[in-house]
């Protein structure tokens, strides 16, 4: 007779912020949880490689639903993560004079409709107004992804009812007698490990469909982009964030409390696009360890694209006065995924789908960091 299999109430696949938050939430409810992560470290992908914008809605004049949902979670997120929130900088939204999907009047009406503070300005010491149709002082914060990741890693270490299996590959899974039978492989030792879970949560973001398929379940409609966040310092812009709306424009804003500014651009941040359900890119032919159904960390990948930093810098400088200096410090890369339906309206909802009822299987696709609480509304104990 073989060794009895480890049995859990929940198996969570994916150790980004959403998987980790789900694990902590369920453990607090008294559930036995196993968290499976394919990399050596938790939270090394989208949960730290992002713009760190604590969305309050401004960013989504083309998706009222996402704008409203951002505001829903903002107060609680800010309260729960106060030590990691940077709120004391001036945040500007601006409308480019040419080919924007919105205009100043529409943006003002949108802010009024959502109830967001927004004050029109006609001068600024660091921002050039000649390229802009309108400039607004708004109120938006950033969170510190690195401090937050450390905080959640620590909380996980303290949670005795959560088993964390890092560097494990999900090899196979099948339903049997109302439970999931799951086979993993320890990638350090190549040893297999079997476990049983009553419910499964897939929180793997870019690899959502790779994991759904391992469970014999259907794809969710995703597309993917290899994305670059560039980091700069600037003596003149220390306490300033500027986002140019709405289309192929750019953004510069504090990366949490780090003292750095993240620089991104709709035109240059996204290097490669995959319209397929799995993140399939030509660089995976060079780094064959990174597979469409098992993607690796772009940040440390030798086959990642060359930086577009200088293009992003040239673009943002169109809106900044000549004396503003930007010093480049480096870039981080990751796969950004989005629901295909939101390619046009730019919406970023967080969707939690139940892909199998008995045994239950959830697929969480995270749109924004401050929507972690959506999990609490959907997961049934
Ligand atoms: C460039 C960029 C900018 C963004 N800007 C913002 C912003 O300003 N504000 C905001 O709120 N949101 C932003 N987002 C969105 C936000 O970052 C994501 O919604 C969020 O980080 C997703 O978290 P996650 O835990 O679902 O995914 P991740 O952090 O990617 O975690 C998924 C985990 O699953 C693991 N995994 C994958 N496959 C397997 C497998 N087979 N087995 C085990 N583990 C597996 C991965 O290794 C990873 O650790 C941005 C995203 C990107 C990429």
Coordinates of N, CA and C in Angstrom, one line a residue, residues 44-256:
X44 N 7.6 37.2 -8.5 CA 8.7 37.7 -9.2 C 8.2 38.1 -10.6
X45 N 6.9 38.1 -10.9 CA 6.5 38.5 -12.2 C 5.6 39.7 -12.1
X46 N 4.4 39.7 -12.7 CA 3.6 40.9 -12.8 C 3.3 41.6 -11.4
X47 N 3.4 40.8 -10.4 CA 3.1 41.5 -9.0 C 4.2 42.5 -8.6
X48 N 5.4 42.4 -9.2 CA 6.3 43.4 -8.9 C 6.7 44.2 -10.2
X49 N 6.5 43.6 -11.4 CA 6.9 44.4 -12.6 C 5.6 45.0 -13.1
X50 N 5.3 46.2 -12.5 CA 4.1 46.9 -12.9 C 4.3 48.4 -12.6
X51 N 3.3 49.2 -13.0 CA 3.5 50.6 -12.9 C 3.2 51.1 -11.5
X52 N 2.7 50.2 -10.6 CA 2.5 50.6 -9.2 C 1.4 51.7 -9.0
X53 N 0.6 51.8 -10.0 CA -0.5 52.8 -9.9 C -1.6 52.2 -9.1
X54 N -2.0 52.9 -8.0 CA -3.1 52.5 -7.2 C -4.3 53.2 -7.9
X55 N -4.9 52.4 -8.8 CA -6.0 53.0 -9.7 C -7.1 53.5 -8.9
X56 N -7.5 54.7 -9.3 CA -8.7 55.3 -8.7 C -9.8 55.5 -9.8
X57 N -9.4 55.2 -11.0 CA -10.4 55.3 -12.1 C -9.9 56.2 -13.2
X58 N -9.1 57.2 -13.0 CA -8.7 58.2 -14.0 C -8.2 57.5 -15.3
X59 N -7.6 56.4 -15.1 CA -6.9 55.8 -16.3 C -7.9 55.2 -17.3
X60 N -9.2 55.1 -16.9 CA -10.1 54.3 -17.8 C -11.3 55.1 -18.3
X61 N -11.0 56.3 -19.0 CA -12.2 57.0 -19.5 C -13.0 56.2 -20.6
X62 N -12.3 55.1 -21.1 CA -13.0 54.3 -22.1 C -13.7 53.1 -21.4
X63 N -13.6 52.9 -20.1 CA -14.2 51.7 -19.5 C -14.8 52.2 -18.1
X64 N -16.0 52.7 -18.1 CA -16.6 53.2 -16.9 C -16.7 52.1 -15.9
X65 N -16.9 50.8 -16.3 CA -17.0 49.7 -15.4 C -15.7 49.5 -14.6
X66 N -14.6 49.5 -15.3 CA -13.3 49.4 -14.6 C -13.0 50.6 -13.7
X67 N -13.4 51.8 -14.2 CA -13.2 53.0 -13.4 C -13.9 52.9 -12.1
X68 N -15.2 52.5 -12.2 CA -16.0 52.4 -10.9 C -15.4 51.3 -10.0
X69 N -15.0 50.1 -10.6 CA -14.5 49.0 -9.8 C -13.2 49.4 -9.1
X70 N -12.3 50.3 -9.8 CA -11.1 50.7 -9.1 C -11.4 51.4 -7.8
X71 N -12.4 52.3 -7.9 CA -12.7 53.1 -6.7 C -13.3 52.2 -5.6
X72 N -14.0 51.2 -6.0 CA -14.6 50.2 -5.0 C -13.6 49.8 -4.0
X73 N -12.4 49.3 -4.5 CA -11.5 48.7 -3.7 C -10.4 49.6 -3.1
X74 N -10.4 50.8 -3.6 CA -9.2 51.7 -3.3 C -9.1 52.0 -1.8
X75 N -10.2 52.3 -1.2 CA -10.1 52.7 0.2 C -9.6 51.6 1.1
X76 N -10.2 50.4 0.9 CA -9.7 49.3 1.7 C -8.3 48.9 1.5
X77 N -7.9 48.9 0.2 CA -6.5 48.6 -0.2 C -5.6 49.6 0.5
X78 N -5.9 50.9 0.4 CA -5.1 51.9 1.0 C -4.9 51.7 2.5
X79 N -6.1 51.4 3.1 CA -6.1 51.2 4.6 C -5.2 50.0 5.0
X80 N -5.4 48.9 4.3 CA -4.7 47.7 4.6 C -3.2 47.7 4.3
X81 N -2.8 48.6 3.4 CA -1.4 48.6 2.9 C -0.7 50.0 3.1
X82 N -1.2 50.7 4.2 CA -0.8 52.1 4.4 C 0.8 52.3 4.4
X83 N 1.5 51.3 4.9 CA 2.9 51.4 5.0 C 3.6 51.4 3.7
X84 N 2.9 50.9 2.7 CA 3.5 50.8 1.3 C 2.9 51.7 0.3
X85 N 2.1 52.7 0.8 CA 1.4 53.6 -0.2 C 2.2 54.9 -0.2
X86 N 2.4 55.5 -1.4 CA 3.0 56.8 -1.6 C 1.9 57.7 -2.0
X87 N 1.5 58.6 -1.1 CA 0.3 59.5 -1.4 C 0.7 60.9 -1.6
X88 N 1.9 61.3 -1.2 CA 2.3 62.7 -1.1 C 3.0 63.2 -2.3
X89 N 2.5 63.0 -3.5 CA 3.1 63.5 -4.7 C 2.0 64.1 -5.5
X90 N 2.3 65.0 -6.4 CA 1.3 65.6 -7.3 C 1.1 64.8 -8.5
X91 N -0.1 64.4 -8.8 CA -0.3 63.5 -9.9 C -1.1 64.3 -11.0
X92 N -0.6 64.3 -12.2 CA -1.2 65.1 -13.3 C -1.6 64.1 -14.4
X93 N -2.8 64.3 -14.9 CA -3.2 63.7 -16.1 C -3.3 64.7 -17.2
X94 N -2.8 64.4 -18.4 CA -2.8 65.4 -19.4 C -3.4 64.8 -20.7
X95 N -4.0 65.7 -21.6 CA -4.5 65.2 -22.8 C -3.6 65.7 -23.9
X96 N -3.1 64.8 -24.8 CA -2.2 65.3 -25.9 C -3.1 66.0 -26.9
X97 N -2.5 67.0 -27.6 CA -3.2 67.8 -28.6 C -3.7 67.0 -29.8
X98 N -2.8 65.9 -30.1 CA -3.0 65.2 -31.3 C -3.5 63.7 -31.1
X99 N -4.4 63.3 -31.8 CA -4.8 61.8 -31.9 C -5.1 61.2 -30.5
X100 N -5.6 61.9 -29.6 CA -6.0 61.2 -28.3 C -7.4 60.6 -28.5
X101 N -7.7 59.5 -27.8 CA -9.1 59.0 -27.8 C -10.1 59.8 -27.0
X102 N -9.5 60.8 -26.2 CA -10.4 61.6 -25.4 C -10.0 63.1 -25.6
X103 N -10.8 64.0 -25.0 CA -10.3 65.4 -25.0 C -10.6 66.0 -23.7
X104 N -10.1 67.2 -23.5 CA -10.2 67.8 -22.1 C -11.6 67.8 -21.5
X105 N -12.5 68.3 -22.4 CA -13.9 68.4 -21.9 C -14.5 67.0 -21.5
X106 N -14.2 66.0 -22.3 CA -14.7 64.7 -22.1 C -14.1 64.1 -20.8
X107 N -12.8 64.3 -20.6 CA -12.1 63.8 -19.4 C -12.7 64.5 -18.2
X108 N -12.9 65.8 -18.3 CA -13.5 66.5 -17.1 C -14.9 65.9 -16.8
X109 N -15.7 65.7 -17.8 CA -17.1 65.2 -17.6 C -17.0 63.8 -17.0
X110 N -16.0 63.0 -17.5 CA -15.8 61.6 -17.0 C -15.5 61.7 -15.5
X111 N -14.5 62.6 -15.1 CA -14.1 62.7 -13.7 C -15.3 63.1 -12.8
X112 N -16.1 64.0 -13.4 CA -17.3 64.5 -12.6 C -18.2 63.4 -12.4
X113 N -18.5 62.6 -13.5 CA -19.4 61.5 -13.4 C -19.0 60.4 -12.4
X114 N -17.7 60.1 -12.4 CA -17.2 59.1 -11.4 C -17.0 59.7 -10.0
X115 N -16.9 61.1 -10.0 CA -16.7 61.7 -8.7 C -15.2 61.8 -8.3
X116 N -14.3 62.0 -9.3 CA -12.9 62.0 -9.0 C -12.4 63.5 -9.1
X117 N -11.6 63.9 -8.1 CA -11.1 65.3 -8.1 C -10.2 65.6 -9.3
X118 N -10.4 66.7 -9.9 CA -9.7 67.0 -11.2 C -9.7 68.5 -11.4
X119 N -8.5 69.2 -11.4 CA -8.5 70.6 -11.5 C -7.7 71.0 -12.7
X120 N -8.3 71.8 -13.6 CA -7.6 72.1 -14.8 C -6.6 73.2 -14.5
X121 N -5.4 73.1 -15.1 CA -4.3 74.0 -14.9 C -3.9 74.7 -16.2
X122 N -3.3 75.9 -16.2 CA -2.9 76.5 -17.4 C -1.4 76.8 -17.4
X123 N -0.7 76.4 -16.3 CA 0.8 76.5 -16.3 C 1.4 75.5 -15.3
X124 N 2.7 75.1 -15.6 CA 3.4 74.2 -14.6 C 4.9 74.4 -14.8
X125 N 5.7 74.4 -13.8 CA 7.1 74.7 -13.9 C 7.9 73.6 -14.6
X126 N 7.4 72.4 -14.6 CA 8.2 71.3 -15.3 C 7.5 70.7 -16.5
X127 N 6.2 71.0 -16.7 CA 5.4 70.3 -17.8 C 5.2 71.4 -18.9
X128 N 5.5 71.0 -20.1 CA 5.3 71.9 -21.3 C 3.8 71.8 -21.7
X129 N 3.2 73.0 -21.8 CA 1.8 72.9 -22.2 C 1.5 73.0 -23.7
X130 N 2.6 73.4 -24.4 CA 2.3 73.6 -25.9 C 1.9 72.3 -26.6
X131 N 2.3 71.2 -26.1 CA 1.9 69.9 -26.8 C 0.6 69.4 -26.3
X132 N 0.1 70.0 -25.2 CA -1.1 69.5 -24.5 C -2.4 70.2 -24.9
X133 N -3.5 69.5 -24.9 CA -4.8 70.2 -25.1 C -5.2 70.6 -23.7
X134 N -4.9 69.8 -22.7 CA -5.4 70.1 -21.3 C -4.5 69.4 -20.3
X135 N -4.3 70.0 -19.1 CA -3.5 69.5 -18.0 C -4.4 69.5 -16.8
X136 N -4.4 68.4 -16.0 CA -5.3 68.4 -14.8 C -4.4 67.9 -13.6
X137 N -4.6 68.6 -12.5 CA -4.1 68.1 -11.2 C -5.1 67.1 -10.7
X138 N -4.7 65.9 -10.4 CA -5.7 64.9 -9.9 C -5.2 64.3 -8.5
X139 N -5.8 63.3 -8.1 CA -5.4 62.7 -6.8 C -5.3 61.2 -7.0
X140 N -4.0 60.7 -7.2 CA -3.8 59.3 -7.4 C -2.5 58.9 -6.6
X141 N -2.5 57.7 -6.1 CA -1.4 57.2 -5.3 C -0.6 56.1 -6.0
X142 N 0.6 55.8 -5.5 CA 1.2 54.5 -6.0 C 1.5 53.6 -4.7
X143 N 1.6 52.3 -5.0 CA 1.9 51.4 -3.9 C 3.3 50.9 -4.2
X144 N 4.0 50.4 -3.2 CA 5.4 49.9 -3.4 C 5.4 48.4 -3.6
X145 N 5.5 47.9 -4.8 CA 5.4 46.5 -5.1 C 6.4 45.6 -4.4
X146 N 7.6 46.2 -4.2 CA 8.7 45.4 -3.6 C 8.4 45.2 -2.1
X147 N 8.1 46.3 -1.5 CA 7.8 46.2 0.0 C 6.6 45.4 0.2
X148 N 5.6 45.5 -0.7 CA 4.4 44.7 -0.5 C 4.7 43.2 -0.7
X149 N 5.5 42.9 -1.7 CA 5.9 41.5 -1.9 C 6.6 40.9 -0.7
X150 N 7.5 41.7 -0.1 CA 8.2 41.2 1.1 C 7.3 41.0 2.3
X151 N 6.3 41.9 2.4 CA 5.3 41.8 3.5 C 4.5 40.5 3.3
X152 N 4.0 40.3 2.1 CA 3.2 39.1 1.9 C 4.0 37.8 2.0
X153 N 5.3 37.8 1.6 CA 6.2 36.6 1.8 C 6.3 36.3 3.3
X154 N 6.5 37.4 4.1 CA 6.6 37.2 5.5 C 5.4 36.7 6.1
X155 N 4.2 37.2 5.7 CA 2.9 36.7 6.3 C 2.7 35.2 6.0
X156 N 3.2 34.9 4.8 CA 3.0 33.5 4.3 C 3.9 32.5 5.2
X157 N 5.1 33.0 5.5 CA 6.0 32.2 6.4 C 5.4 32.0 7.7
X158 N 4.6 33.0 8.2 CA 4.0 32.9 9.5 C 2.8 32.0 9.6
X159 N 2.2 31.7 8.4 CA 0.9 31.0 8.4 C 1.2 29.5 8.3
X160 N 1.0 28.8 9.5 CA 1.3 27.4 9.6 C 0.4 26.5 8.8
X161 N -0.8 26.9 8.5 CA -1.7 26.0 7.8 C -1.5 26.1 6.3
X162 N -0.5 26.8 5.8 CA -0.3 26.9 4.3 C 1.1 26.2 4.0
X163 N 1.0 25.2 3.1 CA 2.2 24.6 2.7 C 2.6 25.3 1.4
X164 N 3.9 25.7 1.3 CA 4.3 26.4 0.1 C 5.3 25.5 -0.6
X165 N 5.0 25.2 -1.9 CA 5.8 24.4 -2.7 C 6.4 25.2 -3.8
X166 N 7.6 25.7 -3.7 CA 8.2 26.5 -4.8 C 9.0 25.6 -5.7
X167 N 9.2 26.1 -6.9 CA 9.9 25.3 -7.9 C 9.3 24.0 -8.2
X168 N 8.0 23.9 -8.3 CA 7.3 22.7 -8.6 C 6.5 22.9 -9.9
X169 N 6.5 21.8 -10.7 CA 5.7 21.8 -11.9 C 4.5 21.0 -11.7
X170 N 3.4 21.5 -12.2 CA 2.1 20.8 -12.2 C 2.2 19.9 -13.4
X171 N 2.2 18.5 -13.2 CA 2.4 17.6 -14.3 C 1.0 17.1 -14.8
X172 N 0.2 16.8 -13.9 CA -1.1 16.2 -14.3 C -2.2 16.5 -13.2
X173 N -3.4 16.5 -13.6 CA -4.5 16.7 -12.7 C -5.8 16.0 -13.2
X174 N -6.5 15.3 -12.3 CA -7.8 14.8 -12.8 C -8.8 14.7 -11.7
X175 N -10.1 14.8 -12.0 CA -11.1 14.8 -11.0 C -11.4 13.3 -10.6
X176 N -11.6 13.1 -9.3 CA -11.9 11.7 -8.9 C -12.7 11.8 -7.5
X177 N -13.8 11.3 -7.5 CA -14.6 11.3 -6.3 C -14.7 12.7 -5.7
X178 N -15.2 13.6 -6.5 CA -15.4 15.0 -6.0 C -14.1 15.7 -5.5
X179 N -13.0 15.2 -5.9 CA -11.7 15.9 -5.5 C -10.8 15.9 -6.7
X180 N -9.8 16.8 -6.6 CA -8.8 16.8 -7.6 C -7.6 16.0 -7.2
X181 N -7.2 15.1 -8.1 CA -5.9 14.3 -7.8 C -4.8 15.1 -8.6
X182 N -3.8 15.6 -7.9 CA -2.8 16.4 -8.6 C -1.5 15.8 -8.5
X183 N -0.7 15.8 -9.6 CA 0.6 15.3 -9.6 C 1.6 16.4 -9.9
X184 N 2.5 16.6 -9.0 CA 3.5 17.7 -9.2 C 4.9 17.1 -9.4
X185 N 5.8 17.9 -9.9 CA 7.2 17.5 -9.9 C 8.1 18.5 -9.3
X186 N 8.9 18.1 -8.3 CA 9.9 19.0 -7.7 C 11.0 19.2 -8.7
X187 N 11.2 20.5 -9.1 CA 12.1 20.7 -10.2 C 13.6 20.7 -9.7
X188 N 13.8 20.8 -8.4 CA 15.1 20.6 -7.9 C 15.6 19.2 -8.0
X189 N 14.7 18.3 -7.6 CA 15.2 16.9 -7.4 C 14.5 16.0 -8.5
X190 N 13.6 16.5 -9.3 CA 12.9 15.7 -10.3 C 12.0 14.7 -9.7
X191 N 11.7 14.8 -8.4 CA 10.8 13.8 -7.8 C 9.4 14.1 -7.9
X192 N 8.5 13.1 -8.2 CA 7.1 13.4 -8.3 C 6.4 13.5 -6.9
X193 N 5.3 14.3 -6.9 CA 4.6 14.4 -5.6 C 3.1 14.4 -5.9
X194 N 2.4 13.6 -5.2 CA 0.9 13.5 -5.5 C 0.2 14.2 -4.3
X195 N -0.9 14.9 -4.6 CA -1.7 15.4 -3.5 C -3.2 15.4 -4.0
X196 N -4.0 15.6 -3.0 CA -5.5 15.7 -3.2 C -6.0 17.0 -2.7
X197 N -6.9 17.6 -3.5 CA -7.4 18.9 -3.1 C -8.9 18.9 -3.4
X198 N -9.7 19.4 -2.5 CA -11.2 19.5 -2.7 C -11.5 20.6 -3.7
X199 N -10.8 21.7 -3.7 CA -11.0 22.8 -4.6 C -9.6 23.3 -5.2
X200 N -9.6 23.8 -6.4 CA -8.4 24.3 -7.0 C -8.6 25.8 -7.4
X201 N -7.6 26.6 -7.1 CA -7.6 28.0 -7.6 C -6.4 28.2 -8.6
X202 N -6.7 28.6 -9.8 CA -5.7 28.9 -10.7 C -5.4 30.4 -10.7
X203 N -4.3 30.8 -10.1 CA -3.9 32.2 -10.0 C -2.6 32.5 -10.8
X204 N -2.5 32.0 -12.0 CA -1.2 32.1 -12.7 C -1.2 33.2 -13.8
X205 N -2.2 34.0 -13.8 CA -2.2 35.2 -14.7 C -1.8 34.9 -16.1
X206 N -0.5 35.1 -16.6 CA -0.2 34.9 -18.0 C -0.3 33.4 -18.4
X207 N -0.2 32.5 -17.4 CA -0.2 31.1 -17.7 C -1.6 30.5 -17.4
X208 N -2.6 31.4 -17.2 CA -3.9 30.8 -16.9 C -4.4 29.7 -17.8
X209 N -4.2 29.8 -19.1 CA -4.7 28.8 -20.0 C -3.8 27.5 -19.9
X210 N -2.5 27.7 -19.7 CA -1.6 26.5 -19.6 C -2.1 25.7 -18.4
X211 N -2.5 26.3 -17.3 CA -2.9 25.5 -16.1 C -4.3 25.0 -16.4
X212 N -5.2 25.8 -16.9 CA -6.6 25.3 -17.2 C -6.5 24.0 -18.0
X213 N -5.6 24.0 -19.0 CA -5.5 22.9 -19.9 C -5.0 21.6 -19.2
X214 N -4.1 21.8 -18.2 CA -3.6 20.7 -17.4 C -4.7 20.0 -16.7
X215 N -5.8 20.8 -16.3 CA -6.9 20.2 -15.6 C -8.0 19.8 -16.6
X216 N -7.7 19.8 -17.9 CA -8.7 19.4 -18.9 C -9.8 20.4 -19.1
X217 N -9.6 21.7 -18.7 CA -10.6 22.7 -18.7 C -10.4 23.7 -19.9
X218 N -11.4 24.6 -20.1 CA -11.3 25.4 -21.3 C -10.5 26.6 -21.1
X219 N -10.1 27.3 -22.2 CA -9.3 28.5 -22.2 C -10.2 29.7 -21.8
X220 N -9.6 30.7 -21.2 CA -10.2 32.0 -21.1 C -9.6 32.8 -22.2
X221 N -10.4 33.8 -22.8 CA -9.9 34.5 -24.0 C -8.9 35.6 -23.6
X222 N -7.6 35.2 -23.7 CA -6.5 36.2 -23.4 C -5.6 36.5 -24.5
X223 N -4.9 37.7 -24.4 CA -3.8 38.0 -25.3 C -2.7 38.5 -24.4
X224 N -1.5 38.5 -24.9 CA -0.3 38.7 -24.0 C 0.7 39.6 -24.7
X225 N 1.5 40.3 -23.9 CA 2.5 41.2 -24.4 C 3.8 41.1 -23.5
X226 N 4.9 41.0 -24.1 CA 6.2 41.1 -23.3 C 6.4 42.6 -23.0
X227 N 6.4 43.0 -21.8 CA 6.3 44.4 -21.4 C 7.5 44.8 -20.6
X228 N 7.9 46.1 -20.8 CA 9.1 46.6 -20.1 C 8.7 47.8 -19.3
X229 N 9.1 47.8 -18.0 CA 9.0 49.0 -17.2 C 10.4 49.6 -17.1
X230 N 10.6 50.8 -17.4 CA 12.0 51.4 -17.3 C 12.0 52.2 -16.0
X231 N 13.1 52.3 -15.4 CA 13.2 53.1 -14.1 C 14.2 54.2 -14.2
X232 N 13.8 55.4 -13.8 CA 14.7 56.6 -13.9 C 14.7 57.3 -12.6
X233 N 15.7 58.2 -12.4 CA 15.6 59.2 -11.3 C 15.6 60.5 -12.0
X234 N 15.1 61.5 -11.3 CA 15.0 62.9 -11.8 C 15.0 63.9 -10.7
X235 N 16.0 64.7 -10.6 CA 16.0 65.7 -9.5 C 14.8 66.6 -9.5
X236 N 14.3 66.9 -10.7 CA 13.2 67.9 -10.9 C 11.9 67.3 -10.7
X237 N 11.7 65.9 -10.9 CA 10.4 65.3 -10.8 C 10.1 64.5 -9.6
X238 N 10.9 64.7 -8.5 CA 10.8 63.8 -7.4 C 9.4 63.5 -6.9
X239 N 8.6 64.6 -6.8 CA 7.3 64.4 -6.2 C 6.2 64.7 -7.3
X240 N 6.4 64.1 -8.4 CA 5.4 64.3 -9.5 C 5.2 63.0 -10.3
X241 N 3.9 62.9 -10.8 CA 3.6 61.8 -11.7 C 2.8 62.5 -12.8
X242 N 3.1 62.0 -14.1 CA 2.4 62.6 -15.2 C 2.0 61.4 -16.2
X243 N 0.7 61.4 -16.5 CA 0.2 60.4 -17.4 C -0.5 61.1 -18.6
X244 N -0.1 60.8 -19.8 CA -0.6 61.5 -21.0 C -1.7 60.5 -21.5
X245 N -2.9 61.0 -21.7 CA -4.0 60.2 -22.1 C -4.4 60.6 -23.6
X246 N -5.0 59.8 -24.3 CA -5.5 58.4 -24.0 C -5.3 57.7 -25.3
X247 N -4.4 56.8 -25.4 CA -4.0 56.2 -26.6 C -2.5 55.8 -26.5
X248 N -1.8 56.0 -27.6 CA -0.4 55.6 -27.7 C 0.6 56.5 -26.9
X249 N 0.2 56.8 -25.6 CA 1.0 57.8 -24.9 C 1.8 57.2 -23.8
X250 N 2.2 58.1 -22.9 CA 3.3 57.7 -21.9 C 2.9 58.1 -20.5
X251 N 3.7 57.6 -19.6 CA 3.5 57.9 -18.2 C 4.8 57.8 -17.4
X252 N 4.9 58.7 -16.5 CA 6.1 58.7 -15.6 C 5.5 58.9 -14.2
X253 N 5.9 58.0 -13.2 CA 5.3 58.2 -11.9 C 6.2 57.5 -10.8
X254 N 6.1 57.9 -9.6 CA 6.9 57.2 -8.5 C 6.6 55.7 -8.5
X255 N 7.6 54.9 -8.4 CA 7.5 53.5 -8.2 C 7.4 53.3 -6.7
X256 N 6.2 53.4 -6.1 CA 6.0 53.3 -4.7 C 6.9 54.3 -3.9

